[in-house]
mmCIF file of C-alpha atoms in Angstrom:
data_model
loop_
_atom_site.group_PDB
_atom_site.id
_atom_site.type_symbol
_atom_site.label_atom_id
_atom_site.label_comp_id
_atom_site.label_asym_id
_atom_site.label_seq_id
_atom_site.Cartn_x
_atom_site.Cartn_y
_atom_site.Cartn_z
ATOM 1 C CA MET A 1 0.166 -0.218 -0.196
ATOM 2 C CA THR A 2 1.427 3.390 -0.981
ATOM 3 C CA GLU A 3 0.892 6.418 0.714
ATOM 4 C CA ASN A 4 0.118 9.548 -1.910
ATOM 5 C CA LYS A 5 -1.760 12.151 -2.900
ATOM 6 C CA PHE A 6 -3.826 10.424 -6.252
ATOM 7 C CA LEU A 7 -7.099 10.478 -4.747
ATOM 8 C CA TYR A 8 -7.815 14.650 -3.727
ATOM 9 C CA GLU A 9 -5.546 15.582 -6.412
ATOM 10 C CA THR A 10 -8.193 13.990 -8.577
ATOM 11 C CA LEU A 11 -10.974 13.397 -7.760
ATOM 12 C CA TRP A 12 -11.657 16.868 -5.902
ATOM 13 C CA ARG A 13 -10.914 18.084 -9.641
ATOM 14 C CA ILE A 14 -13.173 15.693 -11.337
ATOM 15 C CA TYR A 15 -16.234 16.874 -8.578
ATOM 16 C CA GLU A 16 -15.663 20.708 -8.992
ATOM 17 C CA PRO A 17 -12.955 21.578 -10.563
ATOM 18 C CA ASP A 18 -12.788 25.346 -8.260
ATOM 19 C CA MET A 19 -13.679 24.300 -4.218
ATOM 20 C CA PRO A 20 -15.222 27.237 -2.358
ATOM 21 C CA GLN A 21 -13.744 29.004 -0.342
ATOM 22 C CA PHE A 22 -15.548 27.933 2.972
ATOM 23 C CA ILE A 23 -15.205 24.678 2.471
ATOM 24 C CA SER A 24 -11.606 25.163 2.244
ATOM 25 C CA GLN A 25 -11.394 27.511 5.430
ATOM 26 C CA LEU A 26 -13.783 24.551 7.074
ATOM 27 C CA ALA A 27 -11.271 22.069 5.795
ATOM 28 C CA GLU A 28 -8.119 23.835 7.816
ATOM 29 C CA THR A 29 -9.935 23.369 11.326
ATOM 30 C CA ASN A 30 -8.671 20.947 14.036
ATOM 31 C CA PRO A 31 -11.837 18.966 14.338
ATOM 32 C CA MET A 32 -11.675 17.773 10.329
ATOM 33 C CA GLN A 33 -7.900 17.430 10.490
ATOM 34 C CA ARG A 34 -8.989 14.626 13.049
ATOM 35 C CA LEU A 35 -9.846 13.020 10.306
ATOM 36 C CA LYS A 36 -6.332 13.174 7.964
ATOM 37 C CA GLN A 37 -5.667 10.205 10.417
ATOM 38 C CA VAL A 38 -8.906 8.316 10.625
ATOM 39 C CA GLY A 39 -9.392 6.390 7.258
ATOM 40 C CA MET A 40 -11.656 4.848 5.164
ATOM 41 C CA ASN A 41 -11.307 1.266 6.103
ATOM 42 C CA CYS A 42 -11.949 0.756 9.211
ATOM 43 C CA GLY A 43 -8.207 -0.423 9.916
ATOM 44 C CA CYS A 44 -8.385 -2.794 7.517
ATOM 45 C CA GLU A 45 -5.933 -0.964 5.885
ATOM 46 C CA TYR A 46 -3.290 -2.127 8.692
ATOM 47 C CA VAL A 47 -3.755 -5.636 8.238
ATOM 48 C CA ALA A 48 -1.438 -8.232 6.335
ATOM 49 C CA LEU A 49 -4.189 -9.589 4.575
ATOM 50 C CA HIS A 50 -5.452 -6.622 3.493
ATOM 51 C CA SER A 51 -2.350 -4.039 2.857
ATOM 52 C CA LYS A 52 -1.501 -5.446 0.059
ATOM 53 C CA ASP A 53 -4.559 -5.004 -2.274
ATOM 54 C CA MET A 54 -4.906 -1.500 -1.599
ATOM 55 C CA CYS A 55 -3.135 0.873 -3.721
ATOM 56 C CA ARG A 56 -3.140 3.502 -0.610
ATOM 57 C CA ARG A 57 -4.396 5.142 2.539
ATOM 58 C CA TYR A 58 -8.030 6.411 2.045
ATOM 59 C CA THR A 59 -9.249 9.201 4.528
ATOM 60 C CA ARG A 60 -12.387 10.171 6.065
ATOM 61 C CA PHE A 61 -10.896 13.668 5.013
ATOM 62 C CA GLU A 62 -10.146 12.950 1.245
ATOM 63 C CA HIS A 63 -13.735 10.689 2.035
ATOM 64 C CA SER A 64 -15.741 14.154 3.559
ATOM 65 C CA ILE A 65 -13.960 16.680 1.445
ATOM 66 C CA GLY A 66 -15.279 14.810 -1.878
ATOM 67 C CA VAL A 67 -18.870 14.692 0.028
ATOM 68 C CA ALA A 68 -19.056 18.280 0.098
ATOM 69 C CA LEU A 69 -18.050 18.792 -2.894
ATOM 70 C CA ILE A 70 -20.469 16.389 -5.127
ATOM 71 C CA ILE A 71 -23.127 18.603 -2.862
ATOM 72 C CA TRP A 72 -21.713 21.848 -4.255
ATOM 73 C CA HIS A 73 -21.439 20.831 -7.487
ATOM 74 C CA PHE A 74 -25.149 19.929 -7.748
ATOM 75 C CA THR A 75 -26.374 21.937 -5.813
ATOM 76 C CA HIS A 76 -24.545 25.386 -4.701
ATOM 77 C CA HIS A 77 -26.135 25.532 -1.378
ATOM 78 C CA PRO A 78 -23.304 26.361 0.960
ATOM 79 C CA GLN A 79 -25.634 24.570 4.236
ATOM 80 C CA GLN A 80 -26.164 21.844 2.461
ATOM 81 C CA ALA A 81 -22.599 20.930 1.388
ATOM 82 C CA VAL A 82 -21.058 22.315 4.629
ATOM 83 C CA ALA A 83 -23.453 19.433 6.625
ATOM 84 C CA GLY A 84 -22.276 16.921 4.054
ATOM 85 C CA LEU A 85 -18.157 17.694 4.727
ATOM 86 C CA PHE A 86 -19.026 17.539 8.808
ATOM 87 C CA HIS A 87 -21.214 14.636 8.381
ATOM 88 C CA ASP A 88 -18.180 12.210 8.954
ATOM 89 C CA ILE A 89 -16.503 14.910 11.787
ATOM 90 C CA SER A 90 -17.680 12.138 14.968
ATOM 91 C CA THR A 91 -15.655 9.067 13.704
ATOM 92 C CA PRO A 92 -13.736 7.927 16.269
ATOM 93 C CA ALA A 93 -9.949 6.021 15.055
ATOM 94 C CA PHE A 94 -11.020 2.618 13.168
ATOM 95 C CA ALA A 95 -14.556 4.239 11.562
ATOM 96 C CA HIS A 96 -17.593 1.196 12.082
ATOM 97 C CA VAL A 97 -14.938 -1.230 13.628
ATOM 98 C CA VAL A 98 -16.367 1.159 17.146
ATOM 99 C CA ASP A 99 -20.324 0.170 16.122
ATOM 100 C CA PHE A 100 -18.755 -2.744 16.423
ATOM 101 C CA LEU A 101 -17.512 -2.409 19.548
ATOM 102 C CA ASN A 102 -20.480 -1.088 20.415
ATOM 103 C CA GLY A 103 -22.818 -4.177 18.968
ATOM 104 C CA ASP A 104 -24.051 -1.879 15.788
ATOM 105 C CA HIS A 105 -22.816 -2.478 13.232
ATOM 106 C CA LEU A 106 -25.613 -2.807 10.728
ATOM 107 C CA THR A 107 -27.036 -0.123 12.037
ATOM 108 C CA GLN A 108 -23.946 1.982 11.998
ATOM 109 C CA GLU A 109 -25.454 4.878 13.497
ATOM 110 C CA SER A 110 -23.829 4.954 17.770
ATOM 111 C CA THR A 111 -20.776 6.926 15.994
ATOM 112 C CA GLU A 112 -22.827 10.174 14.768
ATOM 113 C CA GLN A 113 -23.732 11.003 18.383
ATOM 114 C CA PRO A 114 -21.566 13.366 19.322
ATOM 115 C CA THR A 115 -21.460 15.169 15.918
ATOM 116 C CA PHE A 116 -23.511 18.237 16.881
ATOM 117 C CA ASP A 117 -20.963 18.908 19.607
ATOM 118 C CA MET A 118 -17.331 18.732 17.822
ATOM 119 C CA ILE A 119 -19.309 20.888 15.773
ATOM 120 C CA ASP A 120 -20.827 23.279 18.668
ATOM 121 C CA GLN A 121 -17.560 23.045 20.482
ATOM 122 C CA SER A 122 -15.435 23.887 17.968
ATOM 123 C CA PRO A 123 -14.851 28.161 18.213
ATOM 124 C CA GLU A 124 -13.116 28.043 14.782
ATOM 125 C CA ILE A 125 -15.754 26.130 12.854
ATOM 126 C CA GLN A 126 -18.271 28.406 15.137
ATOM 127 C CA THR A 127 -16.801 31.581 13.699
ATOM 128 C CA ILE A 128 -16.587 30.476 9.860
ATOM 129 C CA LEU A 129 -20.147 28.934 10.627
ATOM 130 C CA GLY A 130 -21.555 32.730 11.344
ATOM 131 C CA ASP A 131 -20.150 34.709 9.122
ATOM 132 C CA LEU A 132 -21.570 31.905 6.374
ATOM 133 C CA GLY A 133 -25.278 32.936 8.791
ATOM 134 C CA LEU A 134 -25.181 29.414 9.712
ATOM 135 C CA SER A 135 -25.682 27.805 12.658
ATOM 136 C CA THR A 136 -24.564 24.314 14.364
ATOM 137 C CA ALA A 137 -28.064 23.110 14.362
ATOM 138 C CA ASP A 138 -27.951 23.777 10.442
ATOM 139 C CA VAL A 139 -25.485 21.872 9.770
ATOM 140 C CA SER A 140 -24.962 18.800 11.803
ATOM 141 C CA ASN A 141 -27.394 16.340 10.676
ATOM 142 C CA TYR A 142 -26.370 15.765 6.873
ATOM 143 C CA HIS A 143 -29.951 13.576 7.114
ATOM 144 C CA LEU A 144 -32.097 16.014 6.039
ATOM 145 C CA PHE A 145 -31.023 16.368 2.471
ATOM 146 C CA PRO A 146 -31.158 14.117 0.561
ATOM 147 C CA ILE A 147 -28.716 14.993 -2.336
ATOM 148 C CA ALA A 148 -26.041 14.308 0.876
ATOM 149 C CA ASP A 149 -28.131 11.374 2.300
ATOM 150 C CA ASN A 150 -31.731 9.261 1.613
ATOM 151 C CA SER A 151 -32.432 5.429 2.381
ATOM 152 C CA SER A 152 -30.303 2.683 0.779
ATOM 153 C CA PRO A 153 -29.944 1.691 -2.850
ATOM 154 C CA GLN A 154 -30.550 4.777 -3.464
ATOM 155 C CA LEU A 155 -27.635 6.808 -4.585
ATOM 156 C CA SER A 156 -26.337 10.004 -2.415
ATOM 157 C CA ALA A 157 -23.557 12.159 -1.887
ATOM 158 C CA ASP A 158 -22.521 10.100 0.568
ATOM 159 C CA ARG A 159 -21.985 6.708 -0.556
ATOM 160 C CA LEU A 160 -21.359 8.324 -4.652
ATOM 161 C CA GLU A 161 -18.351 9.458 -2.708
ATOM 162 C CA TYR A 162 -16.697 6.330 -0.917
ATOM 163 C CA THR A 163 -17.339 4.356 -4.232
ATOM 164 C CA LEU A 164 -15.946 6.607 -6.183
ATOM 165 C CA GLY A 165 -13.233 6.837 -4.346
ATOM 166 C CA ASN A 166 -13.066 3.165 -3.666
ATOM 167 C CA PHE A 167 -12.725 1.695 -7.125
ATOM 168 C CA ILE A 168 -9.718 3.584 -7.320
ATOM 169 C CA GLN A 169 -8.533 1.387 -3.987
ATOM 170 C CA TYR A 170 -9.751 -1.776 -5.280
ATOM 171 C CA HIS A 171 -8.418 -1.298 -8.646
ATOM 172 C CA VAL A 172 -11.733 -1.770 -9.571
ATOM 173 C CA CYS A 173 -11.422 1.289 -12.520
ATOM 174 C CA GLY A 174 -9.359 4.190 -13.452
ATOM 175 C CA THR A 175 -9.764 7.689 -13.783
ATOM 176 C CA GLU A 176 -10.999 7.955 -16.604
ATOM 177 C CA ASP A 177 -14.630 5.807 -16.164
ATOM 178 C CA ILE A 178 -14.192 7.466 -12.514
ATOM 179 C CA GLU A 179 -15.415 10.713 -14.712
ATOM 180 C CA ARG A 180 -17.053 9.078 -17.114
ATOM 181 C CA TYR A 181 -19.453 8.270 -14.514
ATOM 182 C CA PHE A 182 -19.546 10.885 -13.210
ATOM 183 C CA ASN A 183 -19.816 13.294 -16.049
ATOM 184 C CA ALA A 184 -23.152 11.186 -16.905
ATOM 185 C CA LEU A 185 -25.201 12.425 -13.615
ATOM 186 C CA THR A 186 -26.998 15.118 -12.943
ATOM 187 C CA VAL A 187 -29.901 16.194 -9.665
ATOM 188 C CA GLY A 188 -33.455 14.197 -10.978
ATOM 189 C CA THR A 189 -36.722 13.740 -8.872
ATOM 190 C CA ASN A 190 -36.995 10.204 -8.351
ATOM 191 C CA GLU A 191 -39.938 7.842 -8.366
ATOM 192 C CA GLN A 192 -40.691 9.004 -4.486
ATOM 193 C CA GLY A 193 -40.908 12.588 -5.769
ATOM 194 C CA GLN A 194 -37.823 13.306 -4.266
ATOM 195 C CA PRO A 195 -34.669 15.230 -5.413
ATOM 196 C CA GLU A 196 -31.890 12.825 -5.939
ATOM 197 C CA ILE A 197 -28.588 12.356 -8.162
ATOM 198 C CA VAL A 198 -29.174 10.007 -11.382
ATOM 199 C CA PHE A 199 -27.908 9.484 -14.121
ATOM 200 C CA SER A 200 -28.726 10.721 -17.873
ATOM 201 C CA ASN A 201 -29.113 7.391 -19.358
ATOM 202 C CA MET A 202 -28.834 3.471 -19.124
ATOM 203 C CA GLU A 203 -26.249 1.640 -20.628
ATOM 204 C CA THR A 204 -23.926 4.312 -17.795
ATOM 205 C CA ALA A 205 -26.165 3.364 -15.366
ATOM 206 C CA GLU A 206 -25.424 0.021 -15.853
ATOM 207 C CA GLN A 207 -21.535 0.128 -16.205
ATOM 208 C CA PHE A 208 -21.663 1.243 -12.806
ATOM 209 C CA ALA A 209 -23.443 -0.274 -11.127
ATOM 210 C CA MET A 210 -22.563 -3.162 -11.598
ATOM 211 C CA ALA A 211 -18.349 -1.656 -10.855
ATOM 212 C CA SER A 212 -20.560 -0.819 -7.582
ATOM 213 C CA MET A 213 -21.177 -4.858 -7.269
ATOM 214 C CA ASN A 214 -17.134 -4.567 -6.657
ATOM 215 C CA CYS A 215 -16.867 -3.159 -3.318
ATOM 216 C CA SER A 216 -19.984 -4.052 -2.246
ATOM 217 C CA TYR A 217 -18.924 -7.958 -2.083
ATOM 218 C CA VAL A 218 -15.759 -6.096 -0.945
ATOM 219 C CA TYR A 219 -18.031 -5.164 2.332
ATOM 220 C CA ILE A 220 -18.965 -8.155 3.266
ATOM 221 C CA SER A 221 -16.594 -10.039 2.384
ATOM 222 C CA ASP A 222 -15.045 -13.293 5.382
ATOM 223 C CA ALA A 223 -12.235 -11.231 5.497
ATOM 224 C CA ASP A 224 -13.651 -7.941 6.422
ATOM 225 C CA ARG A 225 -16.418 -8.963 8.018
ATOM 226 C CA PHE A 226 -13.615 -11.036 10.192
ATOM 227 C CA THR A 227 -10.745 -8.279 10.808
ATOM 228 C CA MET A 228 -13.146 -5.572 12.308
ATOM 229 C CA GLN A 229 -14.602 -7.830 14.793
ATOM 230 C CA TYR A 230 -11.223 -9.128 15.812
ATOM 231 C CA LEU A 231 -10.238 -5.219 16.016
ATOM 232 C CA ALA A 232 -12.863 -4.551 18.018
ATOM 233 C CA GLU A 233 -12.988 -7.435 20.483
ATOM 234 C CA ALA A 234 -9.015 -6.136 21.415
ATOM 235 C CA LEU A 235 -10.191 -2.720 21.252
ATOM 236 C CA LYS A 236 -12.550 -3.951 24.256
ATOM 237 C CA LYS A 237 -9.856 -5.435 25.811
ATOM 238 C CA ALA A 238 -7.933 -2.771 25.275
ATOM 239 C CA ILE A 239 -9.960 -0.371 27.214
ATOM 240 C CA GLN A 240 -11.772 -3.097 29.910
ATOM 241 C CA ALA A 241 -7.322 -3.066 30.846
ATOM 242 C CA GLY A 242 -6.987 0.566 31.264
ATOM 243 C CA ALA A 243 -4.558 0.260 28.323
ATOM 244 C CA LEU A 244 -7.056 3.011 26.306
ATOM 245 C CA THR A 245 -10.292 4.828 27.210
ATOM 246 C CA PRO A 246 -13.053 5.367 24.767
ATOM 247 C CA ASP A 247 -12.403 8.760 24.792
ATOM 248 C CA ASP A 248 -9.252 7.844 23.510
ATOM 249 C CA LEU A 249 -10.975 6.809 20.360
ATOM 250 C CA TYR A 250 -11.671 9.767 19.308
ATOM 251 C CA THR A 251 -8.223 11.219 18.671
ATOM 252 C CA THR A 252 -6.120 9.208 15.670
ATOM 253 C CA GLU A 253 -5.829 6.507 14.900
ATOM 254 C CA GLU A 254 -2.037 6.576 15.084
ATOM 255 C CA ASN A 255 -2.408 8.012 19.353
ATOM 256 C CA VAL A 256 -5.235 4.462 19.709
ATOM 257 C CA ILE A 257 -2.411 2.726 18.441
ATOM 258 C CA ALA A 258 0.899 3.903 20.338
ATOM 259 C CA ARG A 259 -1.363 3.566 22.684
ATOM 260 C CA LEU A 260 -1.908 -0.070 22.437
ATOM 261 C CA ARG A 261 2.152 -0.682 21.651
ATOM 262 C CA GLU A 262 2.414 1.029 25.400
ATOM 263 C CA ASN A 263 0.844 -2.113 26.844
ATOM 264 C CA ALA A 264 2.670 -5.340 26.889
ATOM 265 C CA SER A 265 -0.112 -7.305 26.459
ATOM 266 C CA THR A 266 -2.362 -5.188 24.294
ATOM 267 C CA ASN A 267 0.816 -4.913 21.808
ATOM 268 C CA ALA A 268 0.728 -8.501 21.732
ATOM 269 C CA ILE A 269 -3.104 -8.077 20.309
ATOM 270 C CA TRP A 270 -2.121 -5.424 18.262
ATOM 271 C CA GLU A 271 0.727 -7.721 16.673
ATOM 272 C CA ASP A 272 -1.805 -10.527 16.162
ATOM 273 C CA TYR A 273 -4.044 -8.394 14.554
ATOM 274 C CA ILE A 274 -1.979 -6.758 12.115
ATOM 275 C CA ASN A 275 -0.014 -10.206 11.585
ATOM 276 C CA ILE A 276 -3.195 -11.621 9.874
ATOM 277 C CA ARG A 277 -3.233 -13.514 6.043
ATOM 278 C CA GLY A 278 -5.796 -15.923 6.402
ATOM 279 C CA VAL A 279 -9.807 -15.941 7.157
ATOM 280 C CA CYS A 280 -11.365 -19.750 6.848
ATOM 281 C CA ARG A 281 -14.635 -20.700 7.973
ATOM 282 C CA THR A 282 -15.709 -23.943 9.611
ATOM 283 C CA GLN A 283 -19.101 -25.146 10.809
ATOM 284 C CA GLN A 284 -17.869 -25.143 14.247
ATOM 285 C CA LYS A 285 -16.956 -22.797 16.834
ATOM 286 C CA ARG A 286 -12.847 -23.696 17.311
ATOM 287 C CA SER A 287 -11.695 -23.390 20.723
ATOM 288 C CA ASP A 288 -7.471 -22.927 20.098
ATOM 289 C CA ARG A 289 -8.569 -19.472 18.208
ATOM 290 C CA PHE A 290 -10.567 -16.646 17.874
ATOM 291 C CA CYS A 291 -13.748 -17.348 16.440
ATOM 292 C CA CYS A 292 -16.646 -15.593 15.576
ATOM 293 C CA LYS A 293 -20.168 -14.544 13.557
ATOM 294 C CA VAL A 294 -20.816 -11.738 12.051
ATOM 295 C CA ASN A 295 -23.642 -10.594 9.733
ATOM 296 C CA ALA A 296 -23.713 -8.195 7.641
ATOM 297 C CA LYS A 297 -25.119 -4.779 6.645
ATOM 298 C CA ARG A 298 -25.695 -5.256 2.633
ATOM 299 C CA ARG A 299 -24.866 -2.347 1.147
ATOM 300 C CA TYR A 300 -25.641 -2.220 -2.768
ATOM 301 C CA LEU A 301 -26.560 0.467 -5.361
ATOM 302 C CA ASP A 302 -29.323 0.959 -7.344
ATOM 303 C CA PRO A 303 -29.054 3.999 -9.691
ATOM 304 C CA TYR A 304 -31.860 6.065 -10.791
ATOM 305 C CA VAL A 305 -32.455 7.354 -14.651
ATOM 306 C CA PRO A 306 -35.586 9.203 -15.065
ATOM 307 C CA LYS A 307 -38.514 8.098 -17.517
ATOM 308 C CA VAL A 308 -36.744 4.561 -17.522
ATOM 309 C CA GLY A 309 -36.585 3.642 -13.054
ATOM 310 C CA ARG A 310 -34.320 1.817 -11.025
ATOM 311 C CA VAL A 311 -30.827 -0.063 -12.514
ATOM 312 C CA THR A 312 -33.079 -3.271 -11.764
ATOM 313 C CA GLU A 313 -35.761 -2.569 -13.190
ATOM 314 C CA PHE A 314 -34.453 -2.692 -16.448
ATOM 315 C CA SER A 315 -31.334 -5.072 -16.100
ATOM 316 C CA GLU A 316 -32.176 -8.313 -16.047
ATOM 317 C CA LYS A 317 -27.972 -8.573 -15.247
ATOM 318 C CA TYR A 318 -27.686 -6.126 -12.868
ATOM 319 C CA ARG A 319 -31.617 -7.368 -11.475
ATOM 320 C CA ALA A 320 -29.737 -11.083 -11.036
ATOM 321 C CA GLU A 321 -26.294 -10.110 -9.387
ATOM 322 C CA VAL A 322 -28.175 -8.130 -6.734
ATOM 323 C CA ALA A 323 -30.429 -11.595 -6.402
ATOM 324 C CA ASP A 324 -27.445 -13.076 -5.618
ATOM 325 C CA PHE A 325 -25.710 -10.573 -3.917
ATOM 326 C CA LEU A 326 -29.162 -10.404 -1.017
ATOM 327 C CA SER A 327 -29.318 -13.707 -0.673
ATOM 328 C CA MET A 328 -25.672 -14.666 0.975
ATOM 329 C CA SER A 329 -26.112 -16.367 4.234
ATOM 330 C CA PHE A 330 -23.575 -15.743 6.729
ATOM 331 C CA GLU A 331 -23.372 -18.539 9.048
ATOM 332 C CA GLU A 332 -20.413 -20.281 8.996
ATOM 333 C CA TRP A 333 -18.080 -19.709 12.442
ATOM 334 C CA LEU A 334 -14.669 -17.245 10.675
ATOM 335 C CA CYS A 335 -11.404 -17.958 12.370
ATOM 336 C CA LYS A 336 -8.111 -17.069 11.430
ATOM 337 C CA ALA A 337 -6.512 -19.399 9.143
#
């Protein structure tokens, strides 16, 4: 896995060539800068099993800027763009691993709770919001804006950005295809009468949807589910041992890893975690190693084409793909190979 500036130098320019000053100012605040040290891949990028397949580290900071730029591109509405920018501001270290820790990994809402306070308690953010004529309440809930967020499997700025970002991360396609997909998008009215980011033609919508399934399968893979549950258990043990506090999780991944390494027992757990090189299935729980059953949040996209419908409605191929995806079972035990 190599470090580079590929995503934010390339994808941001595709989303919106001219970043508004208020987005760049808010991006420089301390709560947003923290997200440069919180990854999009929920700790998986540290594991030997995963890291060799990832092209780079993809951060919540890059994703958040991307979401804000997509919203701005389609709406030119400062309130919605700022709400999109802040949608991950309360994301803890290792992101959705903490949802696993909290027993909330199927809805993934537990880590959103501190969002209002993080915005409200930042003097630098409050100054910029005041200049924009906005309050914390105006920008602390991006779920209020359908272009920013909507019900799955509809297409929103959040889902669009992490899908395009992971096209790069997982080697699904290159920037030429990403730009082609993005240029085929506009804002339309969906079958429910709500605004949605939609495709202008059926062919590109189907191609994008099929490509997006590559990401969907990664999100529910045995490797991802097992390693996220494994790390959640490691964090739980570290908190019980006093090596970590829950507040530490709202700093950075580098800080949390450093705290784990300061304690001999938690350092051994961390070393065991990052050296996971394989995951296997078993019909019965094994007693000689960590073993777990992990259900999955089945995330997929079904883009809309105005006057035509969703891709699953006009593409038999994609409809079959989604049916296969949704029918997957997660009843077998998973353990370290």
